[in-house]
Amino acid sequence: MKQAKFILLLLLMTSPLYAKRVASLPGGLMFPMFPIAALTNAAALTADWVTEADALYSPPLSSEDPHSYLFAVGSGKSTFGASAGDSGRAQGGAAVHNVFGGASVRLRRFSFGAAARKLDLMGPRSVSCDASVLYSMTSFLRLGAAAYAIGG
């Protein structure tokens, strides 16, 4: 089965003061937590953030639901950012683990990012790679684009 490839264009409005204070965009357009930016737009890792580590656990809501978890760390400065993480689920003795990582570099008004993820470490699926870019139009307005599943 052929995977669909697509490019996503996003327009973001963020306040640098708010971003530095909370270090995450709660329910944000690009990503809900800073360390998992590599999953949606790695170029955002240079958006003047701080270092952050997150651990999430979701218990099953019913006997048919799996236990789910996410561990992620990320660090971003105005010129370089990186993040990595592990997520997965377990149910009935069977577990699925996924890993991801990404990095970004900023050159003046442009931030360029690259990320990779491996879904189901024990499965045959190959590594999926993404590329992204952000252009800082003003200190509050950024235009972003991402290409997902490049060569994967």
PDB file of C-alpha atoms in Angstrom:
ATOM      1  CA  MET A   1       0.000   0.000   0.000  1.00  0.00           C
ATOM      2  CA  LYS A   2       1.432   3.338  -1.030  1.00  0.00           C
ATOM      3  CA  GLN A   3       1.709   5.969   1.686  1.00  0.00           C
ATOM      4  CA  ALA A   4       0.262   9.391   0.982  1.00  0.00           C
ATOM      5  CA  LYS A   5       2.711  12.263   1.160  1.00  0.00           C
ATOM      6  CA  PHE A   6       1.585  15.774   1.847  1.00  0.00           C
ATOM      7  CA  ILE A   7       2.801  19.234   2.711  1.00  0.00           C
ATOM      8  CA  LEU A   8       1.191  21.181   5.519  1.00  0.00           C
ATOM      9  CA  LEU A   9       1.287  24.983   5.659  1.00  0.00           C
ATOM     10  CA  LEU A  10       0.636  26.633   8.997  1.00  0.00           C
ATOM     11  CA  LEU A  11       0.399  30.198  10.140  1.00  0.00           C
ATOM     12  CA  LEU A  12       1.236  30.681  13.813  1.00  0.00           C
ATOM     13  CA  MET A  13       0.733  33.594  16.107  1.00  0.00           C
ATOM     14  CA  THR A  14       2.656  33.253  19.342  1.00  0.00           C
ATOM     15  CA  SER A  15       3.764  35.537  22.102  1.00  0.00           C
ATOM     16  CA  PRO A  16       7.455  35.035  22.991  1.00  0.00           C
ATOM     17  CA  LEU A  17       6.772  36.163  26.567  1.00  0.00           C
ATOM     18  CA  TYR A  18       4.015  33.583  26.989  1.00  0.00           C
ATOM     19  CA  ALA A  19       6.122  30.866  25.338  1.00  0.00           C
ATOM     20  CA  LYS A  20       9.083  31.484  27.664  1.00  0.00           C
ATOM     21  CA  ARG A  21       6.827  31.470  30.705  1.00  0.00           C
ATOM     22  CA  VAL A  22       5.000  28.188  30.083  1.00  0.00           C
ATOM     23  CA  ALA A  23       7.362  26.405  27.638  1.00  0.00           C
ATOM     24  CA  SER A  24       4.428  24.680  25.909  1.00  0.00           C
ATOM     25  CA  LEU A  25       1.499  25.651  23.788  1.00  0.00           C
ATOM     26  CA  PRO A  26      -1.426  24.069  25.639  1.00  0.00           C
ATOM     27  CA  GLY A  27      -3.481  22.324  22.982  1.00  0.00           C
ATOM     28  CA  GLY A  28      -1.411  24.264  20.460  1.00  0.00           C
ATOM     29  CA  LEU A  29      -1.869  24.302  16.722  1.00  0.00           C
ATOM     30  CA  MET A  30       1.564  22.838  16.025  1.00  0.00           C
ATOM     31  CA  PHE A  31       2.052  20.526  18.984  1.00  0.00           C
ATOM     32  CA  PRO A  32       0.614  20.174  22.475  1.00  0.00           C
ATOM     33  CA  MET A  33       4.021  19.908  24.206  1.00  0.00           C
ATOM     34  CA  PHE A  34       7.394  21.331  23.228  1.00  0.00           C
ATOM     35  CA  PRO A  35       9.421  18.058  23.283  1.00  0.00           C
ATOM     36  CA  ILE A  36       7.137  16.392  20.736  1.00  0.00           C
ATOM     37  CA  ALA A  37       7.565  19.187  18.195  1.00  0.00           C
ATOM     38  CA  ALA A  38       9.717  16.747  16.218  1.00  0.00           C
ATOM     39  CA  LEU A  39       6.520  14.843  15.395  1.00  0.00           C
ATOM     40  CA  THR A  40       4.808  17.792  13.726  1.00  0.00           C
ATOM     41  CA  ASN A  41       7.294  20.564  12.872  1.00  0.00           C
ATOM     42  CA  ALA A  42      10.886  20.145  14.025  1.00  0.00           C
ATOM     43  CA  ALA A  43      11.757  23.656  12.827  1.00  0.00           C
ATOM     44  CA  ALA A  44       9.777  24.986  15.818  1.00  0.00           C
ATOM     45  CA  LEU A  45      12.488  23.666  18.164  1.00  0.00           C
ATOM     46  CA  THR A  46      14.383  26.954  17.689  1.00  0.00           C
ATOM     47  CA  ALA A  47      11.451  29.153  18.675  1.00  0.00           C
ATOM     48  CA  ASP A  48      13.237  30.597  21.748  1.00  0.00           C
ATOM     49  CA  TRP A  49      12.020  28.003  24.219  1.00  0.00           C
ATOM     50  CA  VAL A  50      13.565  26.370  27.258  1.00  0.00           C
ATOM     51  CA  THR A  51      14.505  22.813  28.161  1.00  0.00           C
ATOM     52  CA  GLU A  52      11.535  20.596  28.966  1.00  0.00           C
ATOM     53  CA  ALA A  53      10.933  16.941  29.834  1.00  0.00           C
ATOM     54  CA  ASP A  54       7.507  15.327  29.803  1.00  0.00           C
ATOM     55  CA  ALA A  55       6.157  11.985  30.931  1.00  0.00           C
ATOM     56  CA  LEU A  56       2.547  11.036  30.322  1.00  0.00           C
ATOM     57  CA  TYR A  57       0.619   7.904  31.237  1.00  0.00           C
ATOM     58  CA  SER A  58      -2.920   7.100  30.164  1.00  0.00           C
ATOM     59  CA  PRO A  59      -4.629   4.200  31.928  1.00  0.00           C
ATOM     60  CA  PRO A  60      -7.202   2.193  30.013  1.00  0.00           C
ATOM     61  CA  LEU A  61     -10.742   3.577  30.189  1.00  0.00           C
ATOM     62  CA  SER A  62     -12.229   0.128  29.606  1.00  0.00           C
ATOM     63  CA  SER A  63     -10.988  -3.461  29.563  1.00  0.00           C
ATOM     64  CA  GLU A  64     -10.526  -3.243  25.757  1.00  0.00           C
ATOM     65  CA  ASP A  65      -8.301  -0.147  25.904  1.00  0.00           C
ATOM     66  CA  PRO A  66      -4.491  -0.323  26.200  1.00  0.00           C
ATOM     67  CA  HIS A  67      -2.186   1.389  28.703  1.00  0.00           C
ATOM     68  CA  SER A  68      -0.456   4.269  26.862  1.00  0.00           C
ATOM     69  CA  TYR A  69       2.659   6.277  27.688  1.00  0.00           C
ATOM     70  CA  LEU A  70       4.908   9.009  26.321  1.00  0.00           C
ATOM     71  CA  PHE A  71       8.381  10.115  27.468  1.00  0.00           C
ATOM     72  CA  ALA A  72       9.984  13.070  25.689  1.00  0.00           C
ATOM     73  CA  VAL A  73      12.787  15.582  26.254  1.00  0.00           C
ATOM     74  CA  GLY A  74      13.568  18.677  24.265  1.00  0.00           C
ATOM     75  CA  SER A  75      15.789  21.690  24.429  1.00  0.00           C
ATOM     76  CA  GLY A  76      15.616  24.748  22.243  1.00  0.00           C
ATOM     77  CA  LYS A  77      17.590  27.928  22.046  1.00  0.00           C
ATOM     78  CA  SER A  78      17.354  30.715  19.493  1.00  0.00           C
ATOM     79  CA  THR A  79      19.875  29.031  17.134  1.00  0.00           C
ATOM     80  CA  PHE A  80      19.555  25.255  17.752  1.00  0.00           C
ATOM     81  CA  GLY A  81      16.988  22.852  19.148  1.00  0.00           C
ATOM     82  CA  ALA A  82      16.588  19.086  19.511  1.00  0.00           C
ATOM     83  CA  SER A  83      14.111  16.625  20.962  1.00  0.00           C
ATOM     84  CA  ALA A  84      13.671  12.870  21.311  1.00  0.00           C
ATOM     85  CA  GLY A  85      11.096  10.587  22.793  1.00  0.00           C
ATOM     86  CA  ASP A  86       9.474   7.214  23.160  1.00  0.00           C
ATOM     87  CA  SER A  87       5.775   6.403  23.118  1.00  0.00           C
ATOM     88  CA  GLY A  88       3.813   3.208  23.166  1.00  0.00           C
ATOM     89  CA  ARG A  89       0.958   1.136  24.388  1.00  0.00           C
ATOM     90  CA  ALA A  90       0.561  -2.203  26.110  1.00  0.00           C
ATOM     91  CA  GLN A  91      -2.386  -4.538  26.380  1.00  0.00           C
ATOM     92  CA  GLY A  92      -2.645  -8.166  27.361  1.00  0.00           C
ATOM     93  CA  GLY A  93       1.115  -8.784  27.464  1.00  0.00           C
ATOM     94  CA  ALA A  94       1.699  -7.313  23.977  1.00  0.00           C
ATOM     95  CA  ALA A  95       3.465  -3.976  23.690  1.00  0.00           C
ATOM     96  CA  VAL A  96       4.173  -1.569  20.840  1.00  0.00           C
ATOM     97  CA  HIS A  97       7.010   0.951  21.173  1.00  0.00           C
ATOM     98  CA  ASN A  98       7.618   3.982  18.941  1.00  0.00           C
ATOM     99  CA  VAL A  99      10.644   6.305  18.989  1.00  0.00           C
ATOM    100  CA  PHE A 100      11.167   9.748  17.456  1.00  0.00           C
ATOM    101  CA  GLY A 101      13.765  12.489  17.322  1.00  0.00           C
ATOM    102  CA  GLY A 102      14.398  15.755  15.574  1.00  0.00           C
ATOM    103  CA  ALA A 103      16.663  18.772  15.360  1.00  0.00           C
ATOM    104  CA  SER A 104      16.427  22.326  14.105  1.00  0.00           C
ATOM    105  CA  VAL A 105      18.846  25.094  13.232  1.00  0.00           C
ATOM    106  CA  ARG A 106      17.997  28.768  12.856  1.00  0.00           C
ATOM    107  CA  LEU A 107      19.632  31.039  10.284  1.00  0.00           C
ATOM    108  CA  ARG A 108      18.431  34.617  10.717  1.00  0.00           C
ATOM    109  CA  ARG A 109      14.654  34.565  10.077  1.00  0.00           C
ATOM    110  CA  PHE A 110      14.517  30.947   8.849  1.00  0.00           C
ATOM    111  CA  SER A 111      14.455  27.795  10.978  1.00  0.00           C
ATOM    112  CA  PHE A 112      15.082  24.454   9.275  1.00  0.00           C
ATOM    113  CA  GLY A 113      14.157  21.170  10.914  1.00  0.00           C
ATOM    114  CA  ALA A 114      14.490  17.445  10.267  1.00  0.00           C
ATOM    115  CA  ALA A 115      12.915  14.595  12.174  1.00  0.00           C
ATOM    116  CA  ALA A 116      12.676  10.824  12.065  1.00  0.00           C
ATOM    117  CA  ARG A 117      10.379   8.316  13.694  1.00  0.00           C
ATOM    118  CA  LYS A 118      10.192   4.545  13.869  1.00  0.00           C
ATOM    119  CA  LEU A 119       6.741   3.182  14.542  1.00  0.00           C
ATOM    120  CA  ASP A 120       6.596  -0.250  16.169  1.00  0.00           C
ATOM    121  CA  LEU A 121      10.250  -1.006  16.873  1.00  0.00           C
ATOM    122  CA  MET A 122       9.673  -4.746  16.458  1.00  0.00           C
ATOM    123  CA  GLY A 123       7.704  -4.376  13.223  1.00  0.00           C
ATOM    124  CA  PRO A 124       8.996  -4.368   9.636  1.00  0.00           C
ATOM    125  CA  ARG A 125       8.069  -0.767   8.961  1.00  0.00           C
ATOM    126  CA  SER A 126      10.936   1.528   7.947  1.00  0.00           C
ATOM    127  CA  VAL A 127      11.938   4.852   9.460  1.00  0.00           C
ATOM    128  CA  SER A 128       9.808   7.820   8.394  1.00  0.00           C
ATOM    129  CA  CYS A 129      11.505  11.200   7.895  1.00  0.00           C
ATOM    130  CA  ASP A 130      10.086  14.744   7.855  1.00  0.00           C
ATOM    131  CA  ALA A 131      11.479  18.137   6.835  1.00  0.00           C
ATOM    132  CA  SER A 132      10.149  21.497   7.951  1.00  0.00           C
ATOM    133  CA  VAL A 133      10.816  25.202   7.787  1.00  0.00           C
ATOM    134  CA  LEU A 134       9.579  28.250   9.715  1.00  0.00           C
ATOM    135  CA  TYR A 135       9.882  31.839   8.582  1.00  0.00           C
ATOM    136  CA  SER A 136       9.655  34.496  11.296  1.00  0.00           C
ATOM    137  CA  MET A 137       7.693  37.321   9.695  1.00  0.00           C
ATOM    138  CA  THR A 138       7.549  39.297  12.971  1.00  0.00           C
ATOM    139  CA  SER A 139       8.250  38.384  16.590  1.00  0.00           C
ATOM    140  CA  PHE A 140       4.603  37.250  16.869  1.00  0.00           C
ATOM    141  CA  LEU A 141       3.903  35.806  13.429  1.00  0.00           C
ATOM    142  CA  ARG A 142       5.560  32.764  11.861  1.00  0.00           C
ATOM    143  CA  LEU A 143       4.812  30.952   8.618  1.00  0.00           C
ATOM    144  CA  GLY A 144       5.626  27.246   8.629  1.00  0.00           C
ATOM    145  CA  ALA A 145       5.648  24.339   6.198  1.00  0.00           C
ATOM    146  CA  ALA A 146       6.347  20.651   6.701  1.00  0.00           C
ATOM    147  CA  ALA A 147       6.761  17.692   4.367  1.00  0.00           C
ATOM    148  CA  TYR A 148       5.923  14.391   6.041  1.00  0.00           C
ATOM    149  CA  ALA A 149       6.975  10.793   5.285  1.00  0.00           C
ATOM    150  CA  ILE A 150       9.829  11.701   2.942  1.00  0.00           C
ATOM    151  CA  GLY A 151      11.370   8.504   1.647  1.00  0.00           C
ATOM    152  CA  GLY A 152       9.589   6.380   4.245  1.00  0.00           C
TER     153      GLY A 152
END
